[in-house]
């Protein structure tokens, strides 16, 4: 078995080792052996590796929060029905997924739709649950409502568009380039605005008199204010990432006079407060949408495990068009 292990906090090239464990692994009671088909990287892996993330695991640490694969063996009779099944990992910091095979607690995997493409499946746990949690937790969205988001061309942005469409909710996406705007339109976005000098006017124009019932922020920075201005009174801006590295700007008059709320979403907190059957139900639904071709994330490139330095550099390369996956 081969796996990528974090041995110290610091730059990936100096901190990660590809370790090999010879022989057949022991699969204990309550555990299963999974052959990994694909495991994505995420922009948040970089702060985790360099030690600047709220989660600071004990070292050495097996990397990889999520992924998909197939169960090869089970350690207890009660899990024999999982053998041969396609599974998705519940996001966790326990066994690592940047590996060719892992022994994992059976509670950390879920058997899902066999018709789902394993590469697409590998990306649903973190980004899919995040898109679901953002849309379900902060507004009682009704068909015909508008929501706004920045980074609309991101993987999560496109999941948000797909899930909103299913609910009859319309999306307005802010992006940074014409190429990104074309991606959003191709993904089914209802309105897209390229950030520029006239962002507020372009948003008002696109909404045609409607107001946003929810605004989702993945970037931080001054442009969040444009989404906040377009919110209905009492509605929320929810930040879940800060790709720009800057704090989100929300104008104080919007907070005071229009009761705009400013909230944050973290997948790990959502997983801690959500009953396990509901987590399973959400993941099964997302996997079914993958199988039906309704939930698709762009894949920029796949990498073998031994090219992890390049894969991680690529993960934060400006202008990339999709996700990076380890396909051991
Ligand atoms: N809070 C949570 O629980 C949670 C869960 C999952 C993921 N996340 C975070 O959510 C974010 C999106 O994830 P993803 O997988 O969808 O990422 P992704 O597909 O790699 O997309 C990254 C997005 O960030 C934009 N971006 C990059 N640098 C930027 C900058 N300096 N200013 C403004 N925008 C910038 C990109 O725009 P361009 O295409 O124009 O470069 C792109 O739209 C990541 O930061 C990830 O860590 C958070």
Short mmCIF file of N, CA and C and ligand atoms in Angstrom, two decimals, residues 41-45 47 53 65 126-127 130 134 150-158 174-177 180 183 195 218-220 223 239-246 264-269 298 315-324, ligand 1:
data_model
loop_
_atom_site.label_atom_id
_atom_site.label_comp_id
_atom_site.label_asym_id
_atom_site.label_seq_id
_atom_site.Cartn_x
_atom_site.Cartn_y
_atom_site.Cartn_z
N UNK A 41 -7.68 17.00 -4.64
CA UNK A 41 -7.04 18.01 -3.80
C UNK A 41 -8.02 19.17 -3.68
N UNK A 42 -7.76 20.05 -2.73
CA UNK A 42 -8.60 21.24 -2.55
C UNK A 42 -7.69 22.39 -2.16
N UNK A 43 -8.11 23.64 -2.48
CA UNK A 43 -7.27 24.78 -2.06
C UNK A 43 -6.97 24.76 -0.56
N UNK A 44 -7.89 24.21 0.26
CA UNK A 44 -7.66 24.23 1.72
C UNK A 44 -6.61 23.21 2.16
N UNK A 45 -6.19 22.31 1.25
CA UNK A 45 -5.12 21.38 1.63
C UNK A 45 -3.82 22.11 1.88
N UNK A 47 -3.16 25.27 3.25
CA UNK A 47 -2.98 25.72 4.64
C UNK A 47 -2.88 24.58 5.65
N UNK A 53 -4.10 25.95 9.08
CA UNK A 53 -5.53 25.63 9.01
C UNK A 53 -6.05 25.38 10.43
N UNK A 65 -8.78 14.20 2.43
CA UNK A 65 -10.02 14.32 3.21
C UNK A 65 -11.15 13.49 2.63
N UNK A 126 -16.89 16.71 -0.01
CA UNK A 126 -16.58 18.01 0.56
C UNK A 126 -17.36 19.12 -0.17
N UNK A 127 -17.16 19.25 -1.46
CA UNK A 127 -17.81 20.34 -2.19
C UNK A 127 -19.32 20.14 -2.32
N UNK A 130 -20.91 20.82 1.00
CA UNK A 130 -20.81 22.27 1.24
C UNK A 130 -21.88 23.01 0.44
N UNK A 134 -24.81 25.07 2.29
CA UNK A 134 -24.97 26.51 2.05
C UNK A 134 -26.40 26.84 1.60
N UNK A 150 -20.13 34.58 -5.40
CA UNK A 150 -18.93 34.89 -6.18
C UNK A 150 -18.20 33.58 -6.47
N UNK A 151 -17.11 33.64 -7.24
CA UNK A 151 -16.41 32.42 -7.67
C UNK A 151 -17.40 31.43 -8.28
N UNK A 152 -18.33 31.94 -9.07
CA UNK A 152 -19.38 31.08 -9.64
C UNK A 152 -18.83 29.98 -10.53
N UNK A 153 -17.61 30.17 -11.04
CA UNK A 153 -16.99 29.15 -11.90
C UNK A 153 -16.25 28.08 -11.11
N UNK A 154 -16.15 28.25 -9.77
CA UNK A 154 -15.45 27.25 -8.97
C UNK A 154 -16.25 25.95 -8.97
N UNK A 155 -15.61 24.89 -8.49
CA UNK A 155 -16.31 23.60 -8.44
C UNK A 155 -17.55 23.71 -7.55
N UNK A 156 -17.39 24.35 -6.38
CA UNK A 156 -18.56 24.50 -5.50
C UNK A 156 -19.60 25.39 -6.18
N UNK A 157 -19.14 26.46 -6.83
CA UNK A 157 -20.07 27.37 -7.51
C UNK A 157 -20.94 26.63 -8.50
N UNK A 158 -20.32 25.69 -9.21
CA UNK A 158 -21.11 24.96 -10.21
C UNK A 158 -22.03 23.93 -9.57
N UNK A 174 -20.98 36.01 -9.66
CA UNK A 174 -19.90 36.95 -9.98
C UNK A 174 -18.65 36.14 -10.33
N UNK A 175 -17.96 36.57 -11.37
CA UNK A 175 -16.70 35.91 -11.77
C UNK A 175 -15.68 36.98 -12.14
N UNK A 176 -14.44 36.52 -12.42
CA UNK A 176 -13.36 37.49 -12.67
C UNK A 176 -12.97 37.61 -14.12
N UNK A 177 -13.53 36.78 -15.01
CA UNK A 177 -13.10 36.83 -16.42
C UNK A 177 -14.24 36.39 -17.33
N UNK A 180 -14.47 32.62 -17.43
CA UNK A 180 -15.21 32.07 -16.30
C UNK A 180 -16.71 32.28 -16.50
N UNK A 183 -18.07 29.62 -18.61
CA UNK A 183 -18.20 28.35 -17.86
C UNK A 183 -19.48 28.34 -17.03
N UNK A 195 -16.86 40.86 -12.63
CA UNK A 195 -16.58 41.93 -11.67
C UNK A 195 -15.80 43.05 -12.37
N UNK A 218 -17.10 32.98 -1.49
CA UNK A 218 -15.91 32.09 -1.46
C UNK A 218 -14.62 32.87 -1.56
N UNK A 219 -14.70 34.18 -1.72
CA UNK A 219 -13.47 34.92 -2.03
C UNK A 219 -13.07 35.93 -0.98
N UNK A 220 -14.02 36.50 -0.24
CA UNK A 220 -13.72 37.67 0.59
C UNK A 220 -13.43 38.86 -0.32
N UNK A 223 -15.62 42.96 -3.15
CA UNK A 223 -16.77 42.71 -4.03
C UNK A 223 -17.93 42.02 -3.31
N UNK A 239 -20.02 33.39 4.26
CA UNK A 239 -18.65 33.17 3.77
C UNK A 239 -18.23 31.75 4.08
N UNK A 240 -17.61 31.09 3.09
CA UNK A 240 -17.09 29.73 3.36
C UNK A 240 -15.65 29.56 2.89
N UNK A 241 -15.05 30.58 2.30
CA UNK A 241 -13.64 30.54 1.91
C UNK A 241 -13.20 31.97 1.67
N UNK A 242 -11.89 32.19 1.59
CA UNK A 242 -11.41 33.55 1.29
C UNK A 242 -10.26 33.46 0.28
N UNK A 243 -10.65 33.08 -0.94
CA UNK A 243 -9.65 32.86 -1.99
C UNK A 243 -8.77 34.08 -2.22
N UNK A 244 -9.30 35.28 -1.98
CA UNK A 244 -8.51 36.49 -2.22
C UNK A 244 -7.54 36.75 -1.07
N UNK A 245 -7.73 36.05 0.05
CA UNK A 245 -6.90 36.29 1.23
C UNK A 245 -7.35 37.51 2.02
N UNK A 246 -8.40 38.19 1.54
CA UNK A 246 -8.86 39.41 2.21
C UNK A 246 -10.14 39.15 3.01
N UNK A 264 -20.94 32.33 8.63
CA UNK A 264 -19.87 31.51 8.06
C UNK A 264 -20.30 30.06 8.02
N UNK A 265 -19.78 29.31 7.05
CA UNK A 265 -20.07 27.87 6.96
C UNK A 265 -18.75 27.10 6.98
N UNK A 266 -18.69 26.04 7.80
CA UNK A 266 -17.55 25.13 7.75
C UNK A 266 -18.09 23.71 7.72
N UNK A 267 -17.66 22.97 6.71
CA UNK A 267 -18.10 21.58 6.52
C UNK A 267 -17.91 20.74 7.78
N UNK A 268 -16.78 20.92 8.44
CA UNK A 268 -16.48 20.08 9.61
C UNK A 268 -17.52 20.31 10.72
N UNK A 269 -17.91 21.58 10.91
CA UNK A 269 -18.96 21.86 11.92
C UNK A 269 -20.28 21.26 11.48
N UNK A 298 -15.79 20.02 -13.24
CA UNK A 298 -14.73 20.03 -14.25
C UNK A 298 -13.46 19.41 -13.65
N UNK A 315 -2.93 22.91 -7.85
CA UNK A 315 -4.18 23.14 -7.13
C UNK A 315 -4.46 24.63 -6.92
N UNK A 316 -3.39 25.42 -6.78
CA UNK A 316 -3.58 26.86 -6.53
C UNK A 316 -3.04 27.70 -7.69
N UNK A 317 -2.87 27.06 -8.86
CA UNK A 317 -2.35 27.80 -10.02
C UNK A 317 -3.45 28.69 -10.59
N UNK A 318 -3.17 30.00 -10.78
CA UNK A 318 -4.20 30.88 -11.37
C UNK A 318 -4.62 30.38 -12.75
N UNK A 319 -5.88 30.49 -13.03
CA UNK A 319 -6.37 30.16 -14.38
C UNK A 319 -6.70 28.70 -14.57
N UNK A 320 -6.54 27.87 -13.55
CA UNK A 320 -6.90 26.45 -13.76
C UNK A 320 -8.41 26.37 -13.98
N UNK A 321 -8.83 25.36 -14.72
CA UNK A 321 -10.23 25.28 -15.13
C UNK A 321 -11.03 24.23 -14.38
N UNK A 322 -10.38 23.49 -13.49
CA UNK A 322 -11.13 22.44 -12.80
C UNK A 322 -10.32 21.82 -11.70
N UNK A 323 -10.84 20.72 -11.15
CA UNK A 323 -10.22 20.08 -9.99
C UNK A 323 -9.03 19.20 -10.41
N UNK A 324 -8.16 18.95 -9.43
CA UNK A 324 -7.03 18.03 -9.60
C UNK A 324 -7.31 16.80 -8.76
N1 LIG B 1 -15.95 26.19 4.35
C1 LIG B 1 -15.92 24.91 3.98
O1 LIG B 1 -16.34 24.02 4.72
C2 LIG B 1 -15.37 24.55 2.63
C3 LIG B 1 -15.61 23.27 2.10
C4 LIG B 1 -15.09 22.97 0.84
C5 LIG B 1 -14.31 23.90 0.17
N2 LIG B 1 -14.07 25.12 0.74
C6 LIG B 1 -13.29 26.15 0.04
O2 LIG B 1 -14.10 26.66 -0.99
C7 LIG B 1 -13.29 27.24 -2.00
C8 LIG B 1 -13.75 26.78 -3.36
O3 LIG B 1 -13.42 25.39 -3.50
P1 LIG B 1 -13.42 24.72 -4.95
O4 LIG B 1 -12.96 23.32 -4.85
O5 LIG B 1 -14.75 25.02 -5.55
O6 LIG B 1 -12.27 25.60 -5.62
P2 LIG B 1 -11.86 25.78 -7.13
O7 LIG B 1 -12.73 24.98 -8.05
O8 LIG B 1 -10.39 25.57 -7.16
O9 LIG B 1 -12.18 27.32 -7.41
C9 LIG B 1 -11.46 28.35 -6.81
C10 LIG B 1 -12.21 29.65 -7.09
O10 LIG B 1 -11.56 30.70 -6.38
C11 LIG B 1 -11.39 31.81 -7.28
N3 LIG B 1 -10.19 32.56 -6.89
C12 LIG B 1 -8.94 32.08 -6.81
N4 LIG B 1 -8.11 33.08 -6.40
C13 LIG B 1 -8.88 34.17 -6.23
C14 LIG B 1 -8.61 35.52 -5.83
N5 LIG B 1 -7.38 35.92 -5.50
N6 LIG B 1 -9.64 36.39 -5.76
C15 LIG B 1 -10.89 35.99 -6.08
N7 LIG B 1 -11.21 34.74 -6.46
C16 LIG B 1 -10.21 33.84 -6.54
C17 LIG B 1 -11.21 31.17 -8.63
O11 LIG B 1 -11.49 32.13 -9.63
P3 LIG B 1 -10.65 32.16 -11.04
O12 LIG B 1 -11.14 30.97 -11.83
O13 LIG B 1 -11.03 33.46 -11.61
O14 LIG B 1 -9.19 32.05 -10.65
C18 LIG B 1 -12.25 30.05 -8.56
O15 LIG B 1 -13.52 30.55 -8.87
C19 LIG B 1 -11.85 26.80 -1.67
O16 LIG B 1 -11.16 27.89 -1.08
C20 LIG B 1 -12.04 25.67 -0.68
O17 LIG B 1 -10.94 25.55 0.19
C21 LIG B 1 -14.59 25.46 1.95
#
